[in-house]
Coordinates of C-alpha atoms and ligand atoms in Angstrom, one line a residue:
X7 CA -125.8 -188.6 22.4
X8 CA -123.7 -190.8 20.2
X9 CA -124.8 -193.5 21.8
X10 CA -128.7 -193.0 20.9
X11 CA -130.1 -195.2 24.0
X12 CA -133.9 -197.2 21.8
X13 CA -136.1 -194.7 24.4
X14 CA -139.9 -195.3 23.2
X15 CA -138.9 -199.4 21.9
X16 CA -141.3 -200.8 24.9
X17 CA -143.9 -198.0 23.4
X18 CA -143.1 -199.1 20.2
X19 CA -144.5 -202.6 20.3
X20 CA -147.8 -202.7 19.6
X21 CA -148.1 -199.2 18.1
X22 CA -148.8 -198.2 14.9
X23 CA -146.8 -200.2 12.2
X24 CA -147.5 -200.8 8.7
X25 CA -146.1 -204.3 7.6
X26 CA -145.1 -207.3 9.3
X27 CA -143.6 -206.5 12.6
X28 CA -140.5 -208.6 14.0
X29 CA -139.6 -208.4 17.5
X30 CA -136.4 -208.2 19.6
X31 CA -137.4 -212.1 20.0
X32 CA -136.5 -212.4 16.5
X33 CA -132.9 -211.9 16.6
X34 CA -132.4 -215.4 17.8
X35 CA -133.5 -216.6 14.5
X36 CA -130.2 -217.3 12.8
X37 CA -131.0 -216.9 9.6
X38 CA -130.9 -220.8 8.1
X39 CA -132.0 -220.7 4.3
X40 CA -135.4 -220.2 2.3
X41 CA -137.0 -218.1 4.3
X42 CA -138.6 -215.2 4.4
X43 CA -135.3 -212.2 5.2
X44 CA -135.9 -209.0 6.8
X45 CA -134.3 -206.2 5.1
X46 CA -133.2 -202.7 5.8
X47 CA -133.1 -200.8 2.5
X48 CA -131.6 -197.4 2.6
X49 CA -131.2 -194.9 -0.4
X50 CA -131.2 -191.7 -1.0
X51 CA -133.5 -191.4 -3.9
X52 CA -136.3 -193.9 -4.6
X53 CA -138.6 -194.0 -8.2
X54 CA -141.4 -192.8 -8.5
X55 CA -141.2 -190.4 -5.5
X56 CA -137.9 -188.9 -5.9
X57 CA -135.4 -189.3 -8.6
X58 CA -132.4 -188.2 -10.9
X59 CA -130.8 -191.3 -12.3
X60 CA -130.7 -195.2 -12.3
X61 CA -130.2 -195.4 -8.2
X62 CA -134.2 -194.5 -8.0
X63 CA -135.0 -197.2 -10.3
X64 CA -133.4 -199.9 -9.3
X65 CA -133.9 -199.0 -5.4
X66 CA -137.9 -198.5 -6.2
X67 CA -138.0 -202.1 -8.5
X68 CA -135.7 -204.1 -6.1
X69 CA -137.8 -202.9 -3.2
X70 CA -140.8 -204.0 -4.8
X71 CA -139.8 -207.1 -6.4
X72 CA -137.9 -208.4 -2.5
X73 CA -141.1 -207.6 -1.5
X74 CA -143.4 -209.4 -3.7
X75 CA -140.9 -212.7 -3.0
X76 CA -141.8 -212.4 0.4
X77 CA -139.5 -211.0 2.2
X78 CA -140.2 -208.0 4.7
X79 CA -138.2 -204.9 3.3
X80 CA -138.5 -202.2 5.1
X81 CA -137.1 -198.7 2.4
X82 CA -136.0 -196.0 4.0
X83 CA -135.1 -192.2 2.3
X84 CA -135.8 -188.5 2.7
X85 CA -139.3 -187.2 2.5
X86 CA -137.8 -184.6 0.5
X87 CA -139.9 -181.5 -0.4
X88 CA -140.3 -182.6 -4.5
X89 CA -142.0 -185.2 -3.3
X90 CA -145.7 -185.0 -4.7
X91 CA -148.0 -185.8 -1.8
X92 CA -150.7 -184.5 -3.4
X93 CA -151.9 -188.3 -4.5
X94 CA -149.8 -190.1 -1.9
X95 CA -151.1 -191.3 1.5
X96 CA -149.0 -190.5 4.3
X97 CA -149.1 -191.3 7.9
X98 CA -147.3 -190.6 10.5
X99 CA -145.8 -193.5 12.4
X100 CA -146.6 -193.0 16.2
X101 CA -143.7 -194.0 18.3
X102 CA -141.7 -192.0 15.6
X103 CA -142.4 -188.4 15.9
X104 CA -140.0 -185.7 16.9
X105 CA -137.5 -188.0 17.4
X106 CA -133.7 -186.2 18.8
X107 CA -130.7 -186.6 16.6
X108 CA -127.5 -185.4 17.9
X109 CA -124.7 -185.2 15.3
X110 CA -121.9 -182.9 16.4
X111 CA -123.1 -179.3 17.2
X112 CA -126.2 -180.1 15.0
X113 CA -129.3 -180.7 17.4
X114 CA -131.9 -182.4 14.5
X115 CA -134.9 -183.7 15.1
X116 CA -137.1 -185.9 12.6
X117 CA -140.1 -187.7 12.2
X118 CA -141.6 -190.8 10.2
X119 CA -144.2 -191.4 8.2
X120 CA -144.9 -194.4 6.2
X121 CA -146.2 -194.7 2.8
X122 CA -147.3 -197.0 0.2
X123 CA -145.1 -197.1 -2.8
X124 CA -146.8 -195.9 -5.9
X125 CA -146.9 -199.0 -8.2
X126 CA -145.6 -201.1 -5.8
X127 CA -147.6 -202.9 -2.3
X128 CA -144.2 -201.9 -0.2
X129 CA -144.1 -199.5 2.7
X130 CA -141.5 -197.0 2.5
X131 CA -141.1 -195.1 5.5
X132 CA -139.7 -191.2 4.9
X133 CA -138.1 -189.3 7.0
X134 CA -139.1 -186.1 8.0
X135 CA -136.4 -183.5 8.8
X136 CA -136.9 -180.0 6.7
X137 CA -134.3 -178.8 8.1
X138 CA -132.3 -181.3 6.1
X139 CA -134.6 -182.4 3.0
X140 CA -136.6 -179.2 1.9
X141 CA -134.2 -177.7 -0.8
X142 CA -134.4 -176.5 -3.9
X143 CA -133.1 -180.1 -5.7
X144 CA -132.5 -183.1 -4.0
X145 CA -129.1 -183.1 -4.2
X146 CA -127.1 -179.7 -3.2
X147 CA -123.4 -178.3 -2.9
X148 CA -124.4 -177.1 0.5
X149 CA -121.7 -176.9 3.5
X150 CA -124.4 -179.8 5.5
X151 CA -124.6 -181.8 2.4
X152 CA -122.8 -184.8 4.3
X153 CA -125.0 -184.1 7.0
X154 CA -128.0 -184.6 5.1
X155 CA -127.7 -188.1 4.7
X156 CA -125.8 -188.9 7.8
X157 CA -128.7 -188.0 9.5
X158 CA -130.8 -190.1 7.1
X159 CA -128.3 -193.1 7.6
X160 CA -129.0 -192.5 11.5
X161 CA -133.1 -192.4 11.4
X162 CA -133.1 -195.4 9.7
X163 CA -131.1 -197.2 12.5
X164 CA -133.0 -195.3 14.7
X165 CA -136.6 -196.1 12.7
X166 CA -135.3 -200.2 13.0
X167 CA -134.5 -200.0 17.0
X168 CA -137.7 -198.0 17.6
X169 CA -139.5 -200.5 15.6
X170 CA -137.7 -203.4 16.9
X171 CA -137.3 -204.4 13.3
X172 CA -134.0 -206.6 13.5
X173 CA -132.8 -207.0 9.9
X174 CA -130.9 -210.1 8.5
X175 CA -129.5 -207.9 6.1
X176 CA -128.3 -203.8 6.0
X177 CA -128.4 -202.8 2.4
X178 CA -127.1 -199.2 1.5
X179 CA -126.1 -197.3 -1.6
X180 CA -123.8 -195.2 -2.5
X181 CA -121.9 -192.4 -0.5
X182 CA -124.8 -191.1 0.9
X183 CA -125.8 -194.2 3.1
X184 CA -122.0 -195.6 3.0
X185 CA -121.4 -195.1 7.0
X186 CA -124.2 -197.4 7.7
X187 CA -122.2 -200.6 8.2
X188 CA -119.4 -198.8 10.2
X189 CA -122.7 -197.0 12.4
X190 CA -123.4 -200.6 12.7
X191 CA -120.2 -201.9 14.3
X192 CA -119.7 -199.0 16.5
X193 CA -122.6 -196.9 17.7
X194 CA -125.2 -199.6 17.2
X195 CA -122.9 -201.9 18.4
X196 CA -124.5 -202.4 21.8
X197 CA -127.7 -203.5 20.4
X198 CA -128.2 -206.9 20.3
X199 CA -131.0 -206.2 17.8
X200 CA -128.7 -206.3 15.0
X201 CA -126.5 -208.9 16.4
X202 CA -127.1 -211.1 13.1
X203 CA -126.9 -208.3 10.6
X204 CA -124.9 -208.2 7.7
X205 CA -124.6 -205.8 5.9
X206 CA -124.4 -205.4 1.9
X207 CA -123.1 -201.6 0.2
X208 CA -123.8 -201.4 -3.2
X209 CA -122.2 -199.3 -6.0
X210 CA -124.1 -197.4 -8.2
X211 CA -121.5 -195.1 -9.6
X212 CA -117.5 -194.8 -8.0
X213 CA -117.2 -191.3 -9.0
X214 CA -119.7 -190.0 -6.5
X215 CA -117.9 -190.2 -3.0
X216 CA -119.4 -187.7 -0.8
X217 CA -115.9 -186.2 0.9
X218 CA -116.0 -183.7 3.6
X219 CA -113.4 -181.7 5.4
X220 CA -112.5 -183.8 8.7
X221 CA -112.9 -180.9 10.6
X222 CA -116.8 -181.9 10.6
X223 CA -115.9 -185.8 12.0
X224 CA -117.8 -185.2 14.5
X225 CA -121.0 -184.9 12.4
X226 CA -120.8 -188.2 11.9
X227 CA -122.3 -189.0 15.2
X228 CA -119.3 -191.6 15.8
X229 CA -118.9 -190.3 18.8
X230 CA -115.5 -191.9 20.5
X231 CA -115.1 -194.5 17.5
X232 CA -114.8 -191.3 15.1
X233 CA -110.8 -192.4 15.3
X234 CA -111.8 -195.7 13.2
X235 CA -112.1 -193.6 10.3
X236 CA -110.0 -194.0 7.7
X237 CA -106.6 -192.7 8.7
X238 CA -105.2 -192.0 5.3
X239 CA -108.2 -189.8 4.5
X240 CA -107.7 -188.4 7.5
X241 CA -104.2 -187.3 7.0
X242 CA -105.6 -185.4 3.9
X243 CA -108.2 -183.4 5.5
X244 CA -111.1 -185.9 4.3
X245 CA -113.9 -187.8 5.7
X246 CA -114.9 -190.0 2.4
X247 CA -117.8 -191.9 3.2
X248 CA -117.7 -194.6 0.4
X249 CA -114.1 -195.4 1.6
X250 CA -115.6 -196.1 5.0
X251 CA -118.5 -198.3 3.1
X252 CA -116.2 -199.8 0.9
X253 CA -114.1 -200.7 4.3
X254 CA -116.4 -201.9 6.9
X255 CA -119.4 -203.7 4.9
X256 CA -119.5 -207.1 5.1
X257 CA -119.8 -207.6 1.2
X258 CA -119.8 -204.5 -1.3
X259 CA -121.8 -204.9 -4.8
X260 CA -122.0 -203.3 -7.8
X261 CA -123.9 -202.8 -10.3
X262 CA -122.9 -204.7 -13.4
X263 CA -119.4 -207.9 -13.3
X264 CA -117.8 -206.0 -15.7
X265 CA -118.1 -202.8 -13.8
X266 CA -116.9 -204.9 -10.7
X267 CA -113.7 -205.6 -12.3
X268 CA -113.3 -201.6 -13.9
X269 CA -113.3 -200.0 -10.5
X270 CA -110.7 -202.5 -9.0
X271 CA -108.4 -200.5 -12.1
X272 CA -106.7 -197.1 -11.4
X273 CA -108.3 -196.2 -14.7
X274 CA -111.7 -196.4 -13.6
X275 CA -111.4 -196.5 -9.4
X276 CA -111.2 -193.2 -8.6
X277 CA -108.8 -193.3 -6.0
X278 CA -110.8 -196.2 -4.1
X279 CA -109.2 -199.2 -6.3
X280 CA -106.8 -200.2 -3.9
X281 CA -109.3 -200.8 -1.4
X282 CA -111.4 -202.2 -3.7
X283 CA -108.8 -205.0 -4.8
X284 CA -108.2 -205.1 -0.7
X285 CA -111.9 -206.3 -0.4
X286 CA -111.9 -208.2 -4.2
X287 CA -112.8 -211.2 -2.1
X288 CA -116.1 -209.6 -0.8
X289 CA -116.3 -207.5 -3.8
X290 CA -119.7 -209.0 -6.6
X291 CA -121.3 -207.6 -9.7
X292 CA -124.9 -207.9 -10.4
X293 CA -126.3 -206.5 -13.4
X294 CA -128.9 -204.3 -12.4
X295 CA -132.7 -205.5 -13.9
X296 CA -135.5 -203.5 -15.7
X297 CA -139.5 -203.3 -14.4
X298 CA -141.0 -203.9 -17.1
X299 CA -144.3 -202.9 -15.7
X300 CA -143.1 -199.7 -16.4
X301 CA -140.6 -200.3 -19.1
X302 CA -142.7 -201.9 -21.9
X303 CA -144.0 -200.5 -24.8
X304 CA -147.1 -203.2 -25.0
X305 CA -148.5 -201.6 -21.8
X306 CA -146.2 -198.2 -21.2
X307 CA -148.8 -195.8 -19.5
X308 CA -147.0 -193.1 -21.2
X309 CA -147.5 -193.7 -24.9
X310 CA -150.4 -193.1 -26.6
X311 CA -150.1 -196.7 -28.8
X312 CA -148.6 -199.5 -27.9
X313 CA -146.5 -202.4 -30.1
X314 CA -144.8 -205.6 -29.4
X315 CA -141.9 -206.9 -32.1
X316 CA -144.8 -207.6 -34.6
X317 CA -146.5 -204.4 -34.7
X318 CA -143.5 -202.4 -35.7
X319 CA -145.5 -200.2 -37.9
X320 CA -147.3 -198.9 -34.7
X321 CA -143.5 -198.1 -33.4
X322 CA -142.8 -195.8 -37.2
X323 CA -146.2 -193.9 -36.0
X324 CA -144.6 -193.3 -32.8
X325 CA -141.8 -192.0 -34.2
X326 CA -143.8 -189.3 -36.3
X327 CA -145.8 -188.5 -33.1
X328 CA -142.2 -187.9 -31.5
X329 CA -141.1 -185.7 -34.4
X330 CA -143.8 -183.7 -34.3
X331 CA -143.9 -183.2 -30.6
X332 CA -140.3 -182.1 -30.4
X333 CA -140.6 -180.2 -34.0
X334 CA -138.4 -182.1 -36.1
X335 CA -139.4 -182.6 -39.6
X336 CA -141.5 -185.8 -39.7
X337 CA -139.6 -188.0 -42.0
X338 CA -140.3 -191.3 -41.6
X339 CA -137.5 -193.3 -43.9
X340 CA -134.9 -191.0 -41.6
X341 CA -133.4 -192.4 -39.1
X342 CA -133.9 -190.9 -35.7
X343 CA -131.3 -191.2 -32.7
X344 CA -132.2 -190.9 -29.4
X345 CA -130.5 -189.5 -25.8
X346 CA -132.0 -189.0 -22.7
X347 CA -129.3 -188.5 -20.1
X348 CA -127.7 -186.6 -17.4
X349 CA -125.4 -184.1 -19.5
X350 CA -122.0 -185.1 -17.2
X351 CA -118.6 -185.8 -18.1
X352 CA -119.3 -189.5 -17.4
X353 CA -121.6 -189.8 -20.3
X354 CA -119.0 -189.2 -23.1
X355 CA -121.4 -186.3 -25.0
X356 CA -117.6 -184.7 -25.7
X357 CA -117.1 -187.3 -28.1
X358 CA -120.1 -185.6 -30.2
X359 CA -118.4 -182.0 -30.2
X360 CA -116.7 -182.3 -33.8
X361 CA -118.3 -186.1 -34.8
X362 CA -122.0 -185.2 -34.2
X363 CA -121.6 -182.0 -36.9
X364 CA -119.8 -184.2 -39.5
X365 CA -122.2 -186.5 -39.2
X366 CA -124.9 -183.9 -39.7
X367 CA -123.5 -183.2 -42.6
X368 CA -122.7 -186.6 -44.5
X369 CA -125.6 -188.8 -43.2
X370 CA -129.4 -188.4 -43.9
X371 CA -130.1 -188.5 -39.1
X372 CA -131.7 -186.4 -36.9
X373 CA -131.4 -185.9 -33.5
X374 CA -133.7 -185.9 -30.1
X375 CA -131.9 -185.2 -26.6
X376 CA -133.2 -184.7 -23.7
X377 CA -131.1 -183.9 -20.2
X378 CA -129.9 -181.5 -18.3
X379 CA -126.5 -180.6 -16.7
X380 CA -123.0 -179.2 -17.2
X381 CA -123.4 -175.9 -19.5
X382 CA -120.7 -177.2 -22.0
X383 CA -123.0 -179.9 -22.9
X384 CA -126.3 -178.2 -22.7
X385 CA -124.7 -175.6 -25.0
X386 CA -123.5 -177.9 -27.5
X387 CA -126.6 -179.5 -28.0
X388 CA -128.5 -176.1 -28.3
X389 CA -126.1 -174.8 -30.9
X390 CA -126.9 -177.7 -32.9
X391 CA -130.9 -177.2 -32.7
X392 CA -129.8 -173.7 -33.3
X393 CA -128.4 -175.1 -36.9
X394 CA -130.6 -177.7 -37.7
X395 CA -133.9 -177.0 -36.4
X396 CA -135.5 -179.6 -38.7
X397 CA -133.1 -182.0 -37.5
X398 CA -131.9 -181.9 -34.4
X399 CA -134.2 -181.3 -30.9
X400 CA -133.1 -180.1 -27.9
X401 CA -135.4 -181.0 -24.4
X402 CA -133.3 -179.1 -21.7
X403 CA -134.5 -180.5 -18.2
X404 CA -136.1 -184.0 -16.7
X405 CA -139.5 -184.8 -18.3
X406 CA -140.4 -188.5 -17.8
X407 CA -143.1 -189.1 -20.5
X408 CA -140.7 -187.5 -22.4
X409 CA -138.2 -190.5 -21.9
X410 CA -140.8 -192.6 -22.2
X411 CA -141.2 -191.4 -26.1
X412 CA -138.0 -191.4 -27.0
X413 CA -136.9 -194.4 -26.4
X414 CA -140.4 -195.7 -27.9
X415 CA -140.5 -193.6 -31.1
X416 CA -136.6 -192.9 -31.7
X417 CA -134.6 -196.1 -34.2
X418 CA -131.2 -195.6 -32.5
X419 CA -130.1 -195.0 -29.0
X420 CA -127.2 -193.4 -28.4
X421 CA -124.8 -193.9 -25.0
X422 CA -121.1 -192.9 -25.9
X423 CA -120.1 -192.9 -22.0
X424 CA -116.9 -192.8 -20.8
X425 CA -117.9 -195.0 -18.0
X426 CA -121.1 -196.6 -16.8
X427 CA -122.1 -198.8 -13.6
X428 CA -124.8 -200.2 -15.0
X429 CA -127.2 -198.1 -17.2
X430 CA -130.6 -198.5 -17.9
X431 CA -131.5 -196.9 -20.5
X432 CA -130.2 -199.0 -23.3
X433 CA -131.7 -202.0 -21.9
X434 CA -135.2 -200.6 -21.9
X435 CA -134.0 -199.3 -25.9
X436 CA -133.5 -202.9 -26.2
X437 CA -137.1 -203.8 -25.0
X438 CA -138.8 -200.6 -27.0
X439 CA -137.1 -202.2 -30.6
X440 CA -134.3 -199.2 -30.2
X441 CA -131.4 -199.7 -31.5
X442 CA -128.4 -199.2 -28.7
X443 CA -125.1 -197.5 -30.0
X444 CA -122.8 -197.7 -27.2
X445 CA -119.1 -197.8 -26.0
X446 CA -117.6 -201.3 -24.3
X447 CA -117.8 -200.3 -20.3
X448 CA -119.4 -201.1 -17.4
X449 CA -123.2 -202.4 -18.0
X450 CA -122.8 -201.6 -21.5
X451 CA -120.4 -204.5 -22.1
X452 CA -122.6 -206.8 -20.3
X453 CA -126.3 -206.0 -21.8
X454 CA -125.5 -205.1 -25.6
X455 CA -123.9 -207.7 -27.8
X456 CA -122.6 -206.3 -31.0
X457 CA -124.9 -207.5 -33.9
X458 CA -123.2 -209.9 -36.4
X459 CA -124.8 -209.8 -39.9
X460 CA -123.5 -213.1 -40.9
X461 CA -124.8 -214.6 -38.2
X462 CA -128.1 -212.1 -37.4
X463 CA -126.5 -212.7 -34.1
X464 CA -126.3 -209.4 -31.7
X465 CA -128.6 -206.7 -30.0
X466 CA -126.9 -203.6 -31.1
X467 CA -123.7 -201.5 -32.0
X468 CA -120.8 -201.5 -29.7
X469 CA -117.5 -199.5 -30.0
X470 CA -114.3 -199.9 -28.0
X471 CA -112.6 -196.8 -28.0
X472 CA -113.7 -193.9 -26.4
X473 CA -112.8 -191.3 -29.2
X474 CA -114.4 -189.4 -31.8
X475 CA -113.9 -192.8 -34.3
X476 CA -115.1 -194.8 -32.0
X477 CA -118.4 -193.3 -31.7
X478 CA -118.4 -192.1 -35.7
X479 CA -117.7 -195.6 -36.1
X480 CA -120.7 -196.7 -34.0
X481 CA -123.2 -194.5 -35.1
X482 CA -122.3 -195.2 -39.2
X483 CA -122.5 -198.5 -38.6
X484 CA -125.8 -198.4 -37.2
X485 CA -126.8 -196.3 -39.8
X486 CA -125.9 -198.3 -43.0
X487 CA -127.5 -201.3 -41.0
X488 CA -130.3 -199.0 -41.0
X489 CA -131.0 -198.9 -44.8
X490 CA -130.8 -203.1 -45.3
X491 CA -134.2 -203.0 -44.1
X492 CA -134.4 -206.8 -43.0
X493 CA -131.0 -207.1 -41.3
X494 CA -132.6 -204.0 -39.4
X495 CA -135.4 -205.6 -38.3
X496 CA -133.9 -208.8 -37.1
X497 CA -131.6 -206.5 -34.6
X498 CA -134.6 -204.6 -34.0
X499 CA -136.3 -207.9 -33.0
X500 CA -133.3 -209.8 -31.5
X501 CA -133.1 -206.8 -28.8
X502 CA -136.8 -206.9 -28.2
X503 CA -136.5 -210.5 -27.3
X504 CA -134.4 -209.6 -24.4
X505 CA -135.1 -210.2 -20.8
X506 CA -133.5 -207.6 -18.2
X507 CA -136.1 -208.2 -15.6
X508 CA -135.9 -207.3 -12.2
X509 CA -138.5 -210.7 -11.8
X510 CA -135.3 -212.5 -12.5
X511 CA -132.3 -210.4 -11.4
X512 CA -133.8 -209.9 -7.9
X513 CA -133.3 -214.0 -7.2
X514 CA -129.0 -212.8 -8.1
X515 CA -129.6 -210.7 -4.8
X516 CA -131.5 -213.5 -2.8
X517 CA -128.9 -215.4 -3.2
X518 CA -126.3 -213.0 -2.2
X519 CA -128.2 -211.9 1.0
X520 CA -128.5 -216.1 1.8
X521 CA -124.5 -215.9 0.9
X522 CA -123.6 -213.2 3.4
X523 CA -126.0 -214.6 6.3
X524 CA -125.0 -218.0 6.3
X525 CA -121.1 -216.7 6.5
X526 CA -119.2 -214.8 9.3
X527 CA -119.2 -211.4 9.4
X528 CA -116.2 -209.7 7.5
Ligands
ADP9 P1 -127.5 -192.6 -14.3 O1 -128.0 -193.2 -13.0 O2 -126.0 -192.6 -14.4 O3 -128.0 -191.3 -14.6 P2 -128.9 -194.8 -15.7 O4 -128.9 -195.1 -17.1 O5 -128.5 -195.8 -14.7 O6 -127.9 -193.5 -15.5 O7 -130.3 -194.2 -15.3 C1 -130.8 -193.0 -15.7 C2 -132.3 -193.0 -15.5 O8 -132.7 -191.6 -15.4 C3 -133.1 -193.6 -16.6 O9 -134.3 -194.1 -16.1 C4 -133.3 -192.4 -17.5 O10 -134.5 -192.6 -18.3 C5 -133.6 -191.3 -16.5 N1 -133.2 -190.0 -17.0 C6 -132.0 -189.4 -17.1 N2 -132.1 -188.2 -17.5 C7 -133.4 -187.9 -17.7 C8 -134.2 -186.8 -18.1 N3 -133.6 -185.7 -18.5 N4 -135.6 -186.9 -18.2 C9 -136.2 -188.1 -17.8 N5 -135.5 -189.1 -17.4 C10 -134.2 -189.1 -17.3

């Protein structure tokens, strides 16, 4: 059954089908500039329905902003079981129930049903497979892990023949949809449906591959081109699916230039650099964007004030709102940092172990964090409520208000990480009058310009070296700016004045999808 035959496309036409429709006709449109593109958007996690970093955001905004240009973008991901659909409409698309999936022994069977985004007018169309997708997280370190979003990878191609949906462009992400363009050029091969596809893999974070022992290859549903797997990875016992991505899309992004040019470094490429610099040509960075329909504290639906850069003294109200909530002492001249993050190595929280207590100690801060994660971490942080209960506030687990007020009602945010695609979260501290303290890498670098008090020039406080005086550095820095109440408010307002928007970074991706049609395949 590798080679699905499209059984049910003549049934399809015509059937149900939320959003523009194209037809098998279509394919002859060679795609020839400014016009409306046809997209198929893979991911594995999608905000607000499912999420547990950045990949949710900037798959939801991008989705909604390709859509609002115009352009027929059809999102595809698990309907996964955390998925509230208690105020969500769902229906089932006809032509798309109990569909067969054959991968390797696995015998699967899904079905679709299509959606309306919260927040957003696009479709998104999840797949329905419980087998796969009701868990206890969304992500698990179960043996069929790689088969969960194989199979996902397959519906969608599935979904796009069934719906005779022939898309200019193939856009996946990450590991967990990283097979799609090789899918393309072998199993889907014969369909002349996708005969002008490209398609585009981005990177939201290297050190997330997805390997599997090769003794499951043939859960790939490759069928006979299961040899044109990588054979290096092979030869080690591994099936590693962003290799394969990295390898057979026609252009690979990422998700900020200067993380572009990180991962093509053994420093920062986690074993994939070489093939990175291998594909450098077809290799571009584009800083990810922020929705600001949901990211600004003039409107945010989750504060109960709201402030723009002249109505800073709302902001000091949310702060002692904040305080209280997370039972800090509310003190408003002292200054409060902010985290909310995924406790993992990545995010450089070790640098805090013996700075963070010093710092306690010498300087007049308290402390909010919320995440969850690795134990070291989540312990560290405790231990330190533990001490300073009226200064220091631990929020073990995921609450999104929660984020909402910290980045609203804290004066510094803090992002020490040891490497970062993109981030997001300093760029909406940016737009919430927070100050970002944060180490040179990745996004980072190219979103937070250190402030210059000569020149009032600068959005925040950026340190270089990822070491306990790098980040003591930062953080005193930001502090002592802190107290020269005027210099403060010019950084304050000179990162408030920023503009991250997706409105404007989604035209960056236009014009790579125009870039990759009007070239040859790769
Ligand atoms: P990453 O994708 O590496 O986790 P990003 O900065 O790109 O980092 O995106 C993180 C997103 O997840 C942000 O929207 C952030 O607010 C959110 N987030 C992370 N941890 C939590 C948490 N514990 N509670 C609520 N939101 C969180």
């Amino acid at each position: 059954m590798w080679n699905q035959p499209a059984a049910g496309r003549s049934r399809a036409f015509g059937a149900q089908n939320l959003g523009p429709s194209a037809t098998r006709s279509d394919t002859g449109n060679r795609y020839t500039g400014a016009m409306a593109l046809r997209i198929c958007f893979i991911a594995s996690e999608v905000a607000p329905l499912a999420k547990t970093g950045g990949l949710a955001d900037v798959s939801g905004a991008l989705a909604k902003y390709l859509h609002a240009a115009g352009h027929d973008i059809r999102l595809f991901m698990p309907l996964y079981a955390q998925i509230d659909r208690s105020t969500l409409e769902v229906w089932p698309v006809e032509f798309l129930q109990n569909v067969p999936l054959q991968l390797g022994s696995h015998a699967l069977r899904f079905d679709v049903h299509t959606a309306r985004l919260p927040g957003a007018s696009t479709m998104v169309y999840l797949i329905d497979c419980p087998q796969l997708y009701a868990r206890g997280s969304l992500y698990t370190n179960d043996v069929d892990e790689h088969l969960r979003f194989i199979a996902l990878t397959h519906a969608a191609l599935l979904a796009c023949q069934r719906m005779g949906f022939a898309p200019h462009i193939l856009h996946c992400n990450d590991w967990h949809t990283a097979l799609a363009p090789l899918l393309l050029r072998t199993v889907f091969a014969w369909d002349s449906l996708f005969a002008e596809t490209r398609s585009l893999l981005t990177l939201h974070n290297l050190g997330y591959q997805g390997s599997f022992s090769s003794d499951l290859a043939a859960d790939t549903g490759l069928g006979p081109a299961t040899g044109q797997l990588d054979a290096g990875e092979r030869y080690a016992g591994r099936i590693n699916p962003l290799r394969e991505g990295i390898l057979h899309a026609d252009h690979i992004s990422t998700v900020s230039p200067t993380y572009a040019q990180e991962i093509q470094t053994a420093e920062h490429g986690w074993g994939l650099d070489g093939v990175l610099r291998q594909r450098a040509g077809h290799l571009t960075g584009l800083l990810n964007g922020v929705d600001y329909e949901d990211w600004d504290p003039r409107h945010d639906r989750h504060l109960p004030r709201h402030y723009n850069a002249n109505q800073l003294g709302i902001k000091a109200e949310l702060k002692q709102l904040l305080q209280q909530r997370v039972g800090l002492e509310a003190l408003a001249q002292r200054p409060l940092i902010g985290v909310v993050s995924r406790l993992t190595l990545q995010k450089g929280f070790e640098l805090l172990f013996d700075t963070l207590p010093q710092l306690l100690q010498e300087r007049d801060a308290s402390l909010v964090v919320l995440g969850s994660g690795d134990a070291r971490y989540e312990d560290f942080f405790a231990a330190l409520a533990q001490l300073w209960p009226q200064r220091v506030a631990f929020q073990r687990g995921y609450n999104e208000e929660l984020s909402h007020w910290i980045e609203a009602g804290s004066d510094i945010f803090l992002m020490p990480s040891l490497y970062e695609p993109c981030g997001l979260n300093q760029m909406y501290s940016l737009r919430y009058g927070t100050v970002p303290v944060v180490r040179r890498t990745g996004g980072l670098a190219d979103s937070v310009q250190q402030f210059d008090a000569d020149t009032r020039s600068g959005t925040g406080v950026v340190f270089n070296d990822f070491d306990g005086g790098g980040v003591a550095w930062g953080l005193n820095t930001a502090l002592d700016l802190y107290q020269h109440k005027a210099l403060w408010r010019r950084l304050v307002q000179n990162g408030m004045a920023q503009d991250f928007s997706w409105r404007k970074q989604v035209g960056a991706y236009e014009r790579l999808y125009q870039h990759l049609l009007q070239g040859p395949r790769t």
